[in-house]
Amino acid sequence: MTRTLHEGFSLRRLRALCIKETKQILRDPSSLLIAVVLPVVLLFIFGFGISLDTNRLSLGIVLEDQGAEAQRFAAVAAGSPYIHLRFARTRAELATPMAEGALRGLIVIPQDFGARLAAGDGSARIQVLTDGSEPNTANFVASYAQGLFESWLHARADARGVSADPPVSLEPRYWFNPSTESRNFLIPGSIAVVMTIIGALLTSLVVAREWERGTMEALLATPVRRGELLLSKALPYYGLGLIAMAVCVVIAVVLMHVPLRGSIAMLFVATSLFLGSALGLGLLLSTLTRNQFNAALAALNAAFLPAVMLSGLIFEISSMPAFVQAVTLIVPARYFVTVMQTLFQAGDIAAILLPNLLFLLVSALFWLGLTARRTRMRLDG
């Protein structure tokens, strides 16, 4: 006798359907490509191809003053591992490289630099010209040049036996990401994008594929129930999502040296809840469109693009317009990105994790429930 959870629901039929769906996944090269190869490629792109760090800048230094002090400062600047300097005597010599983008900024040492420095009245100045077409880089160049000049003045005063200590000493310390590498921030967030691809994009094709191939009519002629059909579509891809998450974590920790400070148990819970949202949305799109091409386009616009643009992974949410910030509140990837970055960089911080996990739970129940409600076991849809 068939075991049942309640009347009409058969574990035997569910197991058979899951086996059928698993075999379909293994026989479909595109599914394996998206589920196994694409996540690895994306992680390497985010890890090595995309960086928000400014490690090597090309700058120009204009020595309008050819004195000894100006030469000493230029020599110190040239010894920095973060900048590559190009020397000139006039600004006109570097105007063209600056306009072409070959240089990100100019450090101008004026003609009276040595004289003002010798006066000792604190009036010595340098000018920093930056390329404002990239505001973040321009701000970095200005701040770095200012810090470089102040450090040089301090070292010069120490060499002369003069105290140059400021009244307040600033000692910065970076919590959670001491190395301040953007990779430690980007990789955990990019895993959310990978999970979105596996959850929403792949499952958006499964039901539509049954309709296009004509196998849905055969399924509808059997005693299969709606819950059995949806679970058989979701469970294999849930397992595939967990495998992809394990692969992503291994690559992030072992190959890219991104620290994982949270627990595996919390990571499993967060992944399961997020996959619930992604799988539910993908199945809903597949059920409504009944066409693989339309379902893939819908998944791209409804899941993948919001995960990249509105999750806070690349663009800071607090800097977005108020309306767009309100839209991000209903994007599950926003909460999963926060959870992943917290687990990797800080650990199991309940005050951050629990509210985000609660939303992911509500989102998973909503999308899975809506999918079950909209699925019709009839040919007329």
Tab-separated table of C-alpha atoms in Angstrom:
chain	number	residue	atom	x	y	z
A	1	MET	CA	0.000	0.000	0.000
A	2	THR	CA	1.264	3.463	-0.876
A	3	ARG	CA	2.319	5.616	2.079
A	4	THR	CA	0.555	8.967	2.208
A	5	LEU	CA	0.863	12.089	4.294
A	6	HIS	CA	-2.788	12.859	3.749
A	7	GLU	CA	-5.420	11.740	1.271
A	8	GLY	CA	-4.346	12.228	-2.307
A	9	PHE	CA	-0.659	12.930	-1.575
A	10	SER	CA	1.699	10.037	-2.343
A	11	LEU	CA	5.319	9.863	-1.269
A	12	ARG	CA	5.826	7.098	-3.794
A	13	ARG	CA	4.717	9.303	-6.693
A	14	LEU	CA	6.766	12.203	-5.325
A	15	ARG	CA	9.883	10.032	-5.147
A	16	ALA	CA	9.344	8.800	-8.710
A	17	LEU	CA	8.855	12.351	-10.015
A	18	CYS	CA	11.970	13.555	-8.190
A	19	ILE	CA	14.003	10.752	-9.755
A	20	LYS	CA	12.614	11.669	-13.177
A	21	GLU	CA	13.506	15.361	-12.687
A	22	THR	CA	16.984	14.504	-11.421
A	23	LYS	CA	17.674	12.374	-14.479
A	24	GLN	CA	16.470	15.227	-16.675
A	25	ILE	CA	18.923	17.572	-14.972
A	26	LEU	CA	21.808	15.140	-15.434
A	27	ARG	CA	20.949	14.642	-19.104
A	28	ASP	CA	20.547	18.343	-19.859
A	29	PRO	CA	23.952	19.993	-20.575
A	30	SER	CA	22.510	23.504	-20.220
A	31	SER	CA	21.285	22.820	-16.683
A	32	LEU	CA	24.664	21.494	-15.596
A	33	LEU	CA	26.392	24.401	-17.318
A	34	ILE	CA	24.289	26.983	-15.492
A	35	ALA	CA	24.386	25.150	-12.166
A	36	VAL	CA	28.064	24.134	-12.031
A	37	VAL	CA	30.216	26.029	-14.525
A	38	LEU	CA	28.529	29.448	-14.495
A	39	PRO	CA	28.794	29.916	-10.690
A	40	VAL	CA	32.526	29.220	-10.835
A	41	VAL	CA	32.985	31.664	-13.719
A	42	LEU	CA	30.963	34.358	-11.962
A	43	LEU	CA	32.911	33.969	-8.733
A	44	PHE	CA	36.204	34.317	-10.553
A	45	ILE	CA	34.895	37.396	-12.360
A	46	PHE	CA	33.783	39.015	-9.114
A	47	GLY	CA	36.895	37.866	-7.292
A	48	PHE	CA	39.587	38.725	-9.811
A	49	GLY	CA	37.932	40.709	-12.613
A	50	ILE	CA	36.020	43.227	-10.500
A	51	SER	CA	37.726	45.227	-7.789
A	52	LEU	CA	36.779	48.391	-5.951
A	53	ASP	CA	40.324	48.729	-4.620
A	54	THR	CA	42.670	51.404	-5.924
A	55	ASN	CA	46.033	49.643	-5.888
A	56	ARG	CA	48.011	51.303	-8.673
A	57	LEU	CA	47.324	54.803	-9.955
A	58	SER	CA	49.061	56.742	-12.689
A	59	LEU	CA	49.718	60.291	-11.539
A	60	GLY	CA	51.756	63.186	-12.839
A	61	ILE	CA	53.997	65.386	-10.712
A	62	VAL	CA	54.835	68.878	-11.949
A	63	LEU	CA	58.105	70.219	-10.503
A	64	GLU	CA	57.749	73.945	-11.023
A	65	ASP	CA	60.246	74.238	-8.156
A	66	GLN	CA	63.497	72.400	-8.924
A	67	GLY	CA	64.921	72.928	-5.417
A	68	ALA	CA	66.260	70.272	-3.081
A	69	GLU	CA	63.118	70.085	-0.922
A	70	ALA	CA	60.852	69.638	-3.934
A	71	GLN	CA	63.136	66.892	-5.262
A	72	ARG	CA	63.082	65.114	-1.891
A	73	PHE	CA	59.275	65.139	-1.774
A	74	ALA	CA	59.079	63.886	-5.370
A	75	ALA	CA	61.478	61.047	-4.510
A	76	VAL	CA	59.320	59.999	-1.551
A	77	ALA	CA	56.189	60.089	-3.713
A	78	ALA	CA	57.890	57.991	-6.398
A	79	GLY	CA	58.706	55.332	-3.795
A	80	SER	CA	55.038	54.695	-3.016
A	81	PRO	CA	53.825	51.235	-4.154
A	82	TYR	CA	50.340	52.577	-4.867
A	83	ILE	CA	51.132	55.166	-7.537
A	84	HIS	CA	53.121	55.366	-10.752
A	85	LEU	CA	54.524	58.846	-11.298
A	86	ARG	CA	55.237	60.713	-14.507
A	87	PHE	CA	57.446	63.774	-14.075
A	88	ALA	CA	57.223	67.123	-15.862
A	89	ARG	CA	58.322	70.721	-15.373
A	90	THR	CA	55.129	72.400	-16.593
A	91	ARG	CA	51.457	71.554	-16.456
A	92	ALA	CA	51.164	71.849	-20.217
A	93	GLU	CA	53.368	68.772	-20.666
A	94	LEU	CA	50.818	66.600	-18.820
A	95	ALA	CA	47.604	68.259	-19.983
A	96	THR	CA	47.107	65.845	-22.910
A	97	PRO	CA	47.704	62.611	-20.903
A	98	MET	CA	45.320	63.964	-18.265
A	99	ALA	CA	42.612	64.648	-20.856
A	100	GLU	CA	43.100	61.213	-22.434
A	101	GLY	CA	42.694	59.439	-19.095
A	102	ALA	CA	46.271	58.159	-18.997
A	103	LEU	CA	46.749	60.097	-15.747
A	104	ARG	CA	44.230	60.232	-12.911
A	105	GLY	CA	45.636	63.353	-11.313
A	106	LEU	CA	48.496	65.841	-11.042
A	107	ILE	CA	50.547	66.876	-8.022
A	108	VAL	CA	51.853	70.394	-8.648
A	109	ILE	CA	54.797	71.690	-6.596
A	110	PRO	CA	54.734	75.497	-7.043
A	111	GLN	CA	57.778	77.663	-7.686
A	112	ASP	CA	57.854	79.106	-4.172
A	113	PHE	CA	57.558	75.726	-2.449
A	114	GLY	CA	61.128	75.658	-1.121
A	115	ALA	CA	61.062	79.295	-0.032
A	116	ARG	CA	57.804	78.926	1.885
A	117	LEU	CA	59.044	75.701	3.477
A	118	ALA	CA	62.244	77.413	4.606
A	119	ALA	CA	60.217	80.244	6.130
A	120	GLY	CA	58.746	77.744	8.569
A	121	ASP	CA	55.424	79.571	8.873
A	122	GLY	CA	53.326	76.662	7.604
A	123	SER	CA	52.479	78.369	4.317
A	124	ALA	CA	54.059	75.701	2.049
A	125	ARG	CA	51.432	74.139	-0.188
A	126	ILE	CA	51.112	71.689	-3.040
A	127	GLN	CA	48.240	71.585	-5.518
A	128	VAL	CA	46.380	68.401	-6.439
A	129	LEU	CA	44.429	68.268	-9.716
A	130	THR	CA	42.183	65.229	-10.166
A	131	ASP	CA	40.070	63.710	-12.932
A	132	GLY	CA	36.528	64.373	-11.737
A	133	SER	CA	34.955	62.064	-14.339
A	134	GLU	CA	35.481	59.283	-11.793
A	135	PRO	CA	34.524	60.847	-8.441
A	136	ASN	CA	35.611	57.929	-6.251
A	137	THR	CA	39.067	57.793	-7.815
A	138	ALA	CA	39.341	61.576	-7.672
A	139	ASN	CA	38.568	61.599	-3.946
A	140	PHE	CA	41.112	58.841	-3.369
A	141	VAL	CA	43.812	60.718	-5.282
A	142	ALA	CA	43.186	63.938	-3.333
A	143	SER	CA	43.157	62.158	0.034
A	144	TYR	CA	46.221	60.083	-0.766
A	145	ALA	CA	48.219	63.088	-1.960
A	146	GLN	CA	47.281	65.030	1.166
A	147	GLY	CA	48.274	62.142	3.406
A	148	LEU	CA	51.526	61.674	1.517
A	149	PHE	CA	52.430	65.344	1.904
A	150	GLU	CA	51.598	65.404	5.613
A	151	SER	CA	53.619	62.232	6.209
A	152	TRP	CA	56.580	63.755	4.395
A	153	LEU	CA	56.357	66.949	6.472
A	154	HIS	CA	56.250	64.885	9.656
A	155	ALA	CA	59.300	62.815	8.620
A	156	ARG	CA	61.159	65.989	7.614
A	157	ALA	CA	60.472	67.573	10.999
A	158	ASP	CA	61.645	64.453	12.834
A	159	ALA	CA	64.869	64.462	10.827
A	160	ARG	CA	65.499	68.072	11.916
A	161	GLY	CA	64.708	67.304	15.536
A	162	VAL	CA	61.575	69.443	15.473
A	163	SER	CA	58.325	68.205	16.959
A	164	ALA	CA	55.590	67.996	14.365
A	165	ASP	CA	53.049	66.034	16.384
A	166	PRO	CA	49.508	67.333	15.874
A	167	PRO	CA	47.334	68.055	18.936
A	168	VAL	CA	45.131	65.081	18.025
A	169	SER	CA	46.489	61.809	16.637
A	170	LEU	CA	44.176	59.773	14.424
A	171	GLU	CA	44.708	55.999	14.529
A	172	PRO	CA	42.252	54.255	12.173
A	173	ARG	CA	41.295	50.628	12.744
A	174	TYR	CA	39.138	48.612	10.361
A	175	TRP	CA	36.754	46.117	11.908
A	176	PHE	CA	35.458	42.980	10.145
A	177	ASN	CA	37.628	43.577	7.059
A	178	PRO	CA	41.050	44.619	8.389
A	179	SER	CA	42.753	44.288	5.017
A	180	THR	CA	40.081	46.584	3.449
A	181	GLU	CA	40.005	44.397	0.341
A	182	SER	CA	36.847	44.751	-1.725
A	183	ARG	CA	37.052	41.040	-2.583
A	184	ASN	CA	36.020	40.172	0.974
A	185	PHE	CA	32.913	42.298	0.426
A	186	LEU	CA	32.098	41.351	-3.165
A	187	ILE	CA	32.513	37.574	-3.059
A	188	PRO	CA	29.900	36.857	-0.331
A	189	GLY	CA	27.432	39.143	-2.091
A	190	SER	CA	28.123	37.607	-5.475
A	191	ILE	CA	27.143	34.213	-4.072
A	192	ALA	CA	23.623	35.627	-3.726
A	193	VAL	CA	23.642	36.360	-7.462
A	194	VAL	CA	24.786	32.794	-8.156
A	195	MET	CA	21.988	31.389	-6.002
A	196	THR	CA	19.500	33.593	-7.840
A	197	ILE	CA	20.633	32.178	-11.176
A	198	ILE	CA	20.300	28.600	-9.975
A	199	GLY	CA	17.051	29.137	-8.109
A	200	ALA	CA	15.079	31.438	-10.387
A	201	LEU	CA	16.569	31.013	-13.851
A	202	LEU	CA	16.755	27.219	-13.890
A	203	THR	CA	13.370	26.592	-12.270
A	204	SER	CA	11.745	29.130	-14.578
A	205	LEU	CA	12.363	26.637	-17.374
A	206	VAL	CA	11.226	23.356	-15.830
A	207	VAL	CA	7.424	23.615	-16.050
A	208	ALA	CA	7.573	25.556	-19.322
A	209	ARG	CA	9.759	22.799	-20.767
A	210	GLU	CA	7.091	20.203	-19.898
A	211	TRP	CA	4.463	22.223	-21.783
A	212	GLU	CA	6.704	22.790	-24.823
A	213	ARG	CA	7.695	19.145	-25.109
A	214	GLY	CA	4.148	17.900	-24.646
A	215	THR	CA	4.998	15.839	-21.567
A	216	MET	CA	2.730	17.901	-19.318
A	217	GLU	CA	-0.321	16.325	-20.978
A	218	ALA	CA	1.033	12.912	-20.029
A	219	LEU	CA	1.568	14.047	-16.427
A	220	LEU	CA	-1.949	15.472	-16.218
A	221	ALA	CA	-3.339	12.100	-17.318
A	222	THR	CA	-1.770	10.462	-14.243
A	223	PRO	CA	-2.955	10.671	-10.599
A	224	VAL	CA	-0.192	13.208	-9.859
A	225	ARG	CA	-1.358	15.980	-7.528
A	226	ARG	CA	-0.415	19.626	-7.721
A	227	GLY	CA	1.721	19.513	-4.574
A	228	GLU	CA	3.603	16.468	-5.818
A	229	LEU	CA	4.316	18.131	-9.161
A	230	LEU	CA	5.631	21.351	-7.627
A	231	LEU	CA	7.712	19.595	-4.978
A	232	SER	CA	9.224	17.285	-7.597
A	233	LYS	CA	10.289	20.366	-9.558
A	234	ALA	CA	11.615	22.252	-6.536
A	235	LEU	CA	13.435	19.586	-4.483
A	236	PRO	CA	16.043	18.535	-7.101
A	237	TYR	CA	16.938	22.161	-7.747
A	238	TYR	CA	17.057	22.810	-4.012
A	239	GLY	CA	19.662	20.056	-3.765
A	240	LEU	CA	21.469	21.510	-6.757
A	241	GLY	CA	21.461	24.895	-5.035
A	242	LEU	CA	23.022	23.457	-1.877
A	243	ILE	CA	25.744	21.786	-3.945
A	244	ALA	CA	26.419	25.068	-5.759
A	245	MET	CA	26.591	26.901	-2.423
A	246	ALA	CA	29.132	24.387	-1.133
A	247	VAL	CA	31.225	24.835	-4.284
A	248	CYS	CA	31.038	28.643	-3.969
A	249	VAL	CA	32.081	28.587	-0.309
A	250	VAL	CA	35.029	26.286	-1.014
A	251	ILE	CA	36.208	28.509	-3.871
A	252	ALA	CA	35.769	31.675	-1.792
A	253	VAL	CA	37.571	30.353	1.288
A	254	VAL	CA	40.254	28.101	-0.211
A	255	LEU	CA	41.140	29.762	-3.516
A	256	MET	CA	40.292	33.404	-2.831
A	257	HIS	CA	41.139	33.427	0.889
A	258	VAL	CA	37.919	35.153	1.924
A	259	PRO	CA	37.400	34.471	5.651
A	260	LEU	CA	34.202	32.708	6.761
A	261	ARG	CA	33.560	33.713	10.373
A	262	GLY	CA	29.964	32.484	10.671
A	263	SER	CA	28.705	28.953	11.291
A	264	ILE	CA	27.895	26.401	8.601
A	265	ALA	CA	24.501	25.818	10.258
A	266	MET	CA	23.492	29.474	9.873
A	267	LEU	CA	24.776	29.442	6.303
A	268	PHE	CA	22.613	26.389	5.570
A	269	VAL	CA	19.507	28.017	7.062
A	270	ALA	CA	20.018	31.263	5.125
A	271	THR	CA	20.648	29.398	1.869
A	272	SER	CA	17.560	27.233	2.319
A	273	LEU	CA	15.307	30.216	2.958
A	274	PHE	CA	16.674	32.178	0.029
A	275	LEU	CA	16.373	29.199	-2.293
A	276	GLY	CA	12.746	28.952	-1.195
A	277	SER	CA	12.131	32.471	-2.525
A	278	ALA	CA	14.120	31.927	-5.718
A	279	LEU	CA	12.586	28.523	-6.479
A	280	GLY	CA	9.083	29.822	-5.807
A	281	LEU	CA	9.541	32.813	-8.110
A	282	GLY	CA	11.071	30.690	-10.858
A	283	LEU	CA	8.302	28.096	-10.726
A	284	LEU	CA	5.669	30.823	-10.739
A	285	LEU	CA	7.119	32.397	-13.892
A	286	SER	CA	7.421	28.994	-15.543
A	287	THR	CA	3.818	28.132	-14.674
A	288	LEU	CA	2.419	31.411	-15.953
A	289	THR	CA	4.376	31.705	-19.212
A	290	ARG	CA	4.498	28.051	-20.352
A	291	ASN	CA	7.310	29.108	-22.707
A	292	GLN	CA	11.008	28.675	-21.908
A	293	PHE	CA	12.179	31.792	-23.741
A	294	ASN	CA	9.577	34.041	-22.102
A	295	ALA	CA	10.177	32.427	-18.723
A	296	ALA	CA	13.942	33.015	-18.966
A	297	LEU	CA	13.421	36.672	-19.902
A	298	ALA	CA	10.969	37.114	-17.047
A	299	ALA	CA	13.390	35.499	-14.584
A	300	LEU	CA	16.204	37.731	-15.838
A	301	ASN	CA	14.158	40.881	-15.217
A	302	ALA	CA	12.364	39.797	-12.049
A	303	ALA	CA	15.199	38.039	-10.213
A	304	PHE	CA	18.689	38.333	-11.700
A	305	LEU	CA	18.797	42.075	-12.445
A	306	PRO	CA	17.324	43.101	-9.054
A	307	ALA	CA	19.844	40.807	-7.367
A	308	VAL	CA	22.690	42.675	-9.071
A	309	MET	CA	21.324	46.229	-9.095
A	310	LEU	CA	19.107	46.527	-6.005
A	311	SER	CA	20.703	44.244	-3.428
A	312	GLY	CA	23.422	46.618	-2.222
A	313	LEU	CA	26.118	44.367	-3.686
A	314	ILE	CA	27.534	47.011	-6.032
A	315	PHE	CA	25.476	50.158	-5.422
A	316	GLU	CA	24.966	51.502	-1.911
A	317	ILE	CA	21.246	51.415	-1.100
A	318	SER	CA	21.392	54.496	1.137
A	319	SER	CA	22.648	56.519	-1.853
A	320	MET	CA	19.662	55.570	-4.036
A	321	PRO	CA	16.553	57.756	-4.450
A	322	ALA	CA	13.859	57.200	-1.823
A	323	PHE	CA	11.530	55.444	-4.275
A	324	VAL	CA	14.227	52.990	-5.350
A	325	GLN	CA	15.135	52.352	-1.711
A	326	ALA	CA	11.494	51.428	-1.091
A	327	VAL	CA	11.575	49.005	-4.028
A	328	THR	CA	14.648	47.253	-2.595
A	329	LEU	CA	12.626	46.321	0.491
A	330	ILE	CA	10.820	43.608	-1.495
A	331	VAL	CA	13.955	42.191	-3.151
A	332	PRO	CA	14.967	38.968	-1.348
A	333	ALA	CA	18.556	39.253	-2.602
A	334	ARG	CA	18.993	42.433	-0.544
A	335	TYR	CA	18.519	40.477	2.668
A	336	PHE	CA	20.528	37.479	1.528
A	337	VAL	CA	23.469	39.702	0.532
A	338	THR	CA	23.406	41.242	4.019
A	339	VAL	CA	23.311	37.793	5.626
A	340	MET	CA	26.175	36.476	3.493
A	341	GLN	CA	28.403	39.496	4.082
A	342	THR	CA	27.705	39.304	7.814
A	343	LEU	CA	28.490	35.580	7.999
A	344	PHE	CA	31.720	35.950	6.055
A	345	GLN	CA	33.041	39.176	7.570
A	346	ALA	CA	31.583	39.369	11.082
A	347	GLY	CA	30.088	36.025	12.153
A	348	ASP	CA	26.790	34.949	13.682
A	349	ILE	CA	25.474	38.341	14.784
A	350	ALA	CA	21.853	37.656	15.736
A	351	ALA	CA	20.786	41.310	15.689
A	352	ILE	CA	21.582	41.446	11.968
A	353	LEU	CA	20.826	37.895	10.878
A	354	LEU	CA	17.436	37.268	12.499
A	355	PRO	CA	15.477	40.178	10.912
A	356	ASN	CA	16.887	39.331	7.471
A	357	LEU	CA	16.194	35.609	7.895
A	358	LEU	CA	12.641	36.430	8.969
A	359	PHE	CA	12.022	38.340	5.759
A	360	LEU	CA	13.524	35.520	3.702
A	361	LEU	CA	11.141	33.102	5.434
A	362	VAL	CA	8.135	35.303	4.694
A	363	SER	CA	9.300	35.761	1.102
A	364	ALA	CA	9.765	31.998	0.604
A	365	LEU	CA	6.289	31.244	1.978
A	366	PHE	CA	4.764	33.967	-0.199
A	367	TRP	CA	6.318	32.861	-3.501
A	368	LEU	CA	5.841	29.143	-2.903
A	369	GLY	CA	2.247	29.715	-1.765
A	370	LEU	CA	1.485	31.940	-4.750
A	371	THR	CA	2.964	29.349	-7.094
A	372	ALA	CA	0.811	26.605	-5.585
A	373	ARG	CA	-2.250	28.800	-5.887
A	374	ARG	CA	-1.617	29.749	-9.516
A	375	THR	CA	-0.743	26.245	-10.713
A	376	ARG	CA	-3.678	24.609	-12.503
A	377	MET	CA	-3.706	20.912	-13.356
A	378	ARG	CA	-5.715	21.523	-16.512
A	379	LEU	CA	-4.786	21.875	-20.176
A	380	ASP	CA	-6.643	25.159	-20.479
A	381	GLY	CA	-4.467	26.687	-17.742
